[in-house]
Amino acid sequence: MIKKWMICSTAVLTCALAAQAYDAQEFMRQYKDTISIVETNYTHNLPISGYEREQLFKKEFLMRAAEFGPKELLDKVLSLATSPMQIVQEDRLGRTALFYAANGEFVDSLLKRFLSLETARGIKVGYAAMNEGPAAPGPKAQRFLNKKDDEGATALMILLRDGKTSAAERLLERGADPCVKDKDGVTPLHMAVLSAKDNNPDGLKILQKVLKACPQNITAQTKDGQAALTWANKSAFSQAYDMLSKAAEGKISVQKEKLSWEGKLRAL
């Protein structure tokens, strides 16, 4: 079935936005006390109490800051983190702040801070010390990047669904798995179709990249037999449909890029 991702049909992105409880202005109003804590501690470098830290890292504030707050605020919040576990905290949907990143810069901020905290703890993340050569990617870094929510969707999938093409593209570049499936068989390619709503150029661009990164998903179907091509057809996304049709017919060449985890994380 097309399930909740496609319940709104061609208006799915509008529906996703309408489902949000508040906008940036409401975020600033609702969390004004917590934001004040951040600003005060950041400006004066004051000790932060256990209660204050709980407000920052256990009450979904980090997720909302990634979604609605200005990047400067997110960076200040991240600077107060003392453990990578604070960056990978989950909300009631099983999602981390990475699922809500507003754009590519927010993705970079979250990943950089996570990696710096991991490195500070003496954990090799993505690559070994310079004199030791490459090493296997850190398991925590992998879990953070490709963590699944309660529905089995990854941050890459949710960002694609919500039309956050810049954030999705950056996540893909950093090593997010483009070949995963959620509990209903939905893939990142299905979600990328939603980003191509109204033949949006940025959406078509990320659709092409997801297709190139995992060409085998052109034949992947949901539990009720819906391929990404079917979604494009049902939603009348003509250019997305044409792109996927040509790929399915073998008229264009799509190859999976094989970039190492070490190179992707080193690029940070």
Short mmCIF file of C-alpha atoms in Angstrom, two decimals:
data_model
loop_
_atom_site.label_atom_id
_atom_site.label_comp_id
_atom_site.label_asym_id
_atom_site.label_seq_id
_atom_site.Cartn_x
_atom_site.Cartn_y
_atom_site.Cartn_z
CA MET A 1 0.00 0.00 0.00
CA ILE A 2 1.03 3.56 -0.50
CA LYS A 3 0.18 3.98 3.21
CA LYS A 4 0.46 7.25 5.05
CA TRP A 5 3.22 8.56 2.78
CA MET A 6 0.71 8.93 -0.05
CA ILE A 7 -2.56 9.46 1.77
CA CYS A 8 -2.57 13.08 0.64
CA SER A 9 -1.74 12.09 -2.95
CA THR A 10 -0.31 15.06 -4.85
CA ALA A 11 -0.78 17.26 -1.79
CA VAL A 12 1.39 15.01 0.38
CA LEU A 13 4.04 17.64 1.04
CA THR A 14 1.41 20.22 1.94
CA CYS A 15 -0.18 17.70 4.28
CA ALA A 16 3.17 16.96 5.89
CA LEU A 17 3.69 20.64 6.56
CA ALA A 18 0.15 21.08 7.86
CA ALA A 19 0.75 18.27 10.33
CA GLN A 20 3.51 20.24 12.02
CA ALA A 21 2.36 21.60 15.35
CA TYR A 22 3.98 24.96 14.89
CA ASP A 23 6.25 27.09 12.74
CA ALA A 24 9.54 28.84 13.48
CA GLN A 25 7.87 31.75 15.24
CA GLU A 26 5.85 29.43 17.45
CA PHE A 27 8.98 27.42 18.20
CA MET A 28 10.75 30.55 19.46
CA ARG A 29 7.73 31.44 21.59
CA GLN A 30 7.11 28.00 23.06
CA TYR A 31 10.75 27.36 23.89
CA LYS A 32 11.72 30.89 24.92
CA ASP A 33 12.82 29.81 28.41
CA THR A 34 14.97 26.99 27.05
CA ILE A 35 16.43 29.29 24.39
CA SER A 36 17.28 31.77 27.13
CA ILE A 37 19.20 29.02 28.94
CA VAL A 38 21.17 28.32 25.77
CA GLU A 39 21.97 31.97 25.10
CA THR A 40 22.99 32.68 28.70
CA ASN A 41 25.28 29.69 28.97
CA TYR A 42 26.78 30.28 25.56
CA THR A 43 27.40 33.99 26.13
CA HIS A 44 28.76 33.78 29.67
CA ASN A 45 30.14 30.22 29.63
CA LEU A 46 28.30 29.41 32.83
CA PRO A 47 27.89 25.91 34.27
CA ILE A 48 24.73 24.25 33.08
CA SER A 49 22.65 22.40 35.66
CA GLY A 50 21.33 18.90 35.28
CA TYR A 51 17.80 20.23 34.92
CA GLU A 52 18.83 22.68 32.21
CA ARG A 53 20.69 19.98 30.33
CA GLU A 54 17.60 17.78 30.53
CA GLN A 55 15.58 20.55 28.92
CA LEU A 56 18.10 20.75 26.08
CA PHE A 57 18.68 17.08 25.42
CA LYS A 58 15.72 15.11 26.72
CA LYS A 59 12.67 17.13 25.78
CA GLU A 60 12.87 17.06 21.97
CA PHE A 61 14.30 20.59 21.96
CA LEU A 62 17.23 19.50 19.79
CA MET A 63 14.83 18.08 17.19
CA ARG A 64 12.75 21.25 17.11
CA ALA A 65 15.88 23.41 16.95
CA ALA A 66 17.04 21.44 13.92
CA GLU A 67 13.62 21.79 12.33
CA PHE A 68 12.65 25.37 13.13
CA GLY A 69 15.45 27.19 14.87
CA PRO A 70 18.09 29.31 13.12
CA LYS A 71 21.36 27.48 12.53
CA GLU A 72 23.14 29.75 15.04
CA LEU A 73 20.82 28.47 17.78
CA LEU A 74 21.38 24.84 16.80
CA ASP A 75 25.15 25.35 16.84
CA LYS A 76 24.93 26.87 20.32
CA VAL A 77 22.86 23.95 21.59
CA LEU A 78 25.32 21.47 20.10
CA SER A 79 28.23 23.29 21.71
CA LEU A 80 26.68 22.50 25.11
CA ALA A 81 26.56 18.76 24.41
CA THR A 82 29.09 16.73 26.36
CA SER A 83 28.29 13.27 25.02
CA PRO A 84 27.47 11.84 21.59
CA MET A 85 24.47 10.17 23.22
CA GLN A 86 22.91 13.61 23.61
CA ILE A 87 23.09 14.11 19.84
CA VAL A 88 21.50 10.75 19.05
CA GLN A 89 18.59 11.07 21.47
CA GLU A 90 15.22 10.06 20.05
CA ASP A 91 11.75 11.60 20.17
CA ARG A 92 8.46 9.77 20.61
CA LEU A 93 8.59 8.64 16.96
CA GLY A 94 12.01 7.09 17.39
CA ARG A 95 13.66 9.89 15.37
CA THR A 96 16.83 11.84 16.05
CA ALA A 97 17.46 15.49 15.16
CA LEU A 98 18.93 14.30 11.87
CA PHE A 99 15.41 13.42 10.70
CA TYR A 100 14.39 17.07 11.07
CA ALA A 101 17.43 18.87 9.67
CA ALA A 102 16.27 22.00 7.85
CA ASN A 103 18.97 21.89 5.18
CA GLY A 104 22.43 20.60 4.33
CA GLU A 105 24.17 22.95 6.76
CA PHE A 106 22.11 21.56 9.63
CA VAL A 107 23.07 18.02 8.60
CA ASP A 108 26.74 19.00 8.66
CA SER A 109 26.41 20.64 12.09
CA LEU A 110 24.82 17.55 13.61
CA LEU A 111 27.32 15.13 12.07
CA LYS A 112 30.36 17.25 12.85
CA ARG A 113 29.40 17.65 16.50
CA PHE A 114 28.64 13.96 16.85
CA LEU A 115 31.99 13.02 15.31
CA SER A 116 33.91 15.50 17.43
CA LEU A 117 32.36 14.14 20.62
CA GLU A 118 33.07 10.58 19.54
CA THR A 119 36.68 11.47 18.73
CA ALA A 120 37.09 13.23 22.06
CA ARG A 121 36.15 10.00 23.78
CA GLY A 122 38.97 8.25 21.98
CA ILE A 123 36.68 6.31 19.65
CA LYS A 124 37.83 5.86 16.06
CA VAL A 125 34.99 7.02 13.86
CA GLY A 126 35.16 6.30 10.16
CA TYR A 127 38.94 6.32 9.97
CA ALA A 128 41.92 5.48 12.15
CA ALA A 129 44.74 7.68 13.32
CA MET A 130 46.73 9.08 10.39
CA ASN A 131 49.65 6.71 10.93
CA GLU A 132 47.43 3.64 11.09
CA GLY A 133 45.58 3.90 7.79
CA PRO A 134 41.87 3.31 7.11
CA ALA A 135 39.70 1.47 9.59
CA ALA A 136 36.16 0.20 9.65
CA PRO A 137 33.50 2.87 10.21
CA GLY A 138 32.47 3.37 13.79
CA PRO A 139 29.26 1.46 14.53
CA LYS A 140 27.75 4.42 16.38
CA ALA A 141 28.33 6.66 13.38
CA GLN A 142 26.61 4.12 11.15
CA ARG A 143 23.66 3.82 13.50
CA PHE A 144 23.27 7.59 13.73
CA LEU A 145 23.34 8.07 9.97
CA ASN A 146 21.05 5.15 9.12
CA LYS A 147 18.94 4.89 12.26
CA LYS A 148 15.34 3.81 11.60
CA ASP A 149 12.30 5.29 13.30
CA ASP A 150 9.35 3.33 14.63
CA GLU A 151 8.00 2.84 11.09
CA GLY A 152 11.34 1.63 9.77
CA ALA A 153 12.14 4.84 7.88
CA THR A 154 15.56 6.50 7.95
CA ALA A 155 16.41 10.19 8.16
CA LEU A 156 17.15 10.16 4.43
CA MET A 157 13.66 8.87 3.71
CA ILE A 158 11.90 11.39 5.94
CA LEU A 159 13.88 14.33 4.56
CA LEU A 160 13.01 13.22 1.02
CA ARG A 161 9.36 12.85 1.96
CA ASP A 162 9.29 16.35 3.43
CA GLY A 163 10.94 17.89 0.36
CA LYS A 164 14.10 18.90 2.24
CA THR A 165 16.25 18.22 -0.78
CA SER A 166 19.36 20.04 0.44
CA ALA A 167 19.47 18.07 3.69
CA ALA A 168 18.69 14.81 1.91
CA GLU A 169 21.41 15.40 -0.65
CA ARG A 170 24.00 16.11 2.03
CA LEU A 171 22.96 13.03 3.97
CA LEU A 172 23.30 10.93 0.83
CA GLU A 173 26.76 12.38 0.20
CA ARG A 174 27.81 11.55 3.77
CA GLY A 175 26.96 7.88 3.38
CA ALA A 176 23.27 7.42 4.18
CA ASP A 177 22.08 4.09 2.82
CA PRO A 178 19.91 4.65 -0.30
CA CYS A 179 18.86 0.98 -0.54
CA VAL A 180 16.96 0.52 2.73
CA LYS A 181 13.24 -0.25 3.09
CA ASP A 182 10.78 0.60 5.83
CA LYS A 183 8.29 -1.82 7.34
CA ASP A 184 5.96 -1.51 4.34
CA GLY A 185 8.67 -1.83 1.70
CA VAL A 186 8.92 1.89 0.97
CA THR A 187 12.41 2.89 -0.22
CA PRO A 188 14.29 6.20 -0.47
CA LEU A 189 13.47 6.14 -4.20
CA HIS A 190 9.76 6.12 -3.40
CA MET A 191 10.29 9.09 -1.08
CA ALA A 192 12.41 10.89 -3.65
CA VAL A 193 9.41 10.80 -5.98
CA LEU A 194 7.57 12.94 -3.44
CA SER A 195 10.39 15.50 -3.55
CA ALA A 196 9.76 15.84 -7.29
CA LYS A 197 6.27 17.20 -6.68
CA ASP A 198 5.17 19.64 -9.41
CA ASN A 199 8.35 18.77 -11.33
CA ASN A 200 10.39 20.71 -8.78
CA PRO A 201 13.97 21.01 -10.20
CA ASP A 202 15.64 20.35 -6.84
CA GLY A 203 13.38 17.37 -6.30
CA LEU A 204 14.16 15.96 -9.73
CA LYS A 205 17.86 16.42 -9.03
CA ILE A 206 17.77 14.46 -5.79
CA LEU A 207 15.55 11.82 -7.42
CA GLN A 208 18.25 11.30 -10.04
CA LYS A 209 20.92 11.02 -7.34
CA VAL A 210 18.95 8.50 -5.30
CA LEU A 211 18.29 6.49 -8.44
CA LYS A 212 21.97 6.58 -9.36
CA ALA A 213 23.01 5.58 -5.83
CA CYS A 214 20.68 2.56 -5.75
CA PRO A 215 19.48 1.70 -9.26
CA GLN A 216 18.12 -1.69 -8.16
CA ASN A 217 15.33 0.10 -6.31
CA ILE A 218 13.72 0.91 -9.65
CA THR A 219 12.08 -2.52 -9.36
CA ALA A 220 11.51 -2.42 -5.57
CA GLN A 221 7.87 -2.63 -4.56
CA THR A 222 5.95 -1.90 -1.40
CA LYS A 223 4.02 -4.68 0.29
CA ASP A 224 1.02 -4.00 -1.93
CA GLY A 225 3.07 -3.99 -5.13
CA GLN A 226 3.64 -0.26 -5.63
CA ALA A 227 6.93 0.69 -7.28
CA ALA A 228 8.35 4.23 -7.24
CA LEU A 229 7.28 4.48 -10.88
CA THR A 230 3.70 3.75 -9.79
CA TRP A 231 3.83 6.53 -7.24
CA ALA A 232 5.05 8.99 -9.87
CA ASN A 233 2.27 7.91 -12.23
CA LYS A 234 -0.50 8.09 -9.62
CA SER A 235 0.62 11.54 -8.53
CA ALA A 236 1.02 12.81 -12.10
CA PHE A 237 4.63 13.85 -11.53
CA SER A 238 5.37 13.73 -15.24
CA GLN A 239 9.12 14.38 -15.28
CA ALA A 240 9.74 12.01 -12.40
CA TYR A 241 7.67 9.39 -14.21
CA ASP A 242 9.64 9.90 -17.42
CA MET A 243 12.95 9.62 -15.58
CA LEU A 244 11.97 6.41 -13.83
CA SER A 245 10.39 4.96 -16.96
CA LYS A 246 13.61 5.39 -18.92
CA ALA A 247 15.60 3.86 -16.09
CA ALA A 248 13.22 0.91 -15.90
CA GLU A 249 13.50 0.36 -19.63
CA GLY A 250 17.27 0.47 -19.52
CA LYS A 251 17.47 3.57 -21.73
CA ILE A 252 19.75 5.40 -19.32
CA SER A 253 22.74 4.15 -17.39
CA VAL A 254 22.61 4.30 -13.64
CA GLN A 255 25.53 3.14 -11.55
CA LYS A 256 25.85 2.97 -7.82
CA GLU A 257 28.61 5.20 -6.54
CA LYS A 258 30.99 3.28 -4.30
CA LEU A 259 32.47 5.88 -1.97
CA SER A 260 34.03 4.56 1.20
CA TRP A 261 32.75 5.51 4.61
CA GLU A 262 36.23 6.70 5.39
CA GLY A 263 36.20 9.20 2.53
CA LYS A 264 32.71 10.47 3.31
CA LEU A 265 33.38 11.06 6.98
CA ARG A 266 36.82 12.50 6.28
CA ALA A 267 35.14 15.07 4.03
CA LEU A 268 33.49 16.51 7.12
#
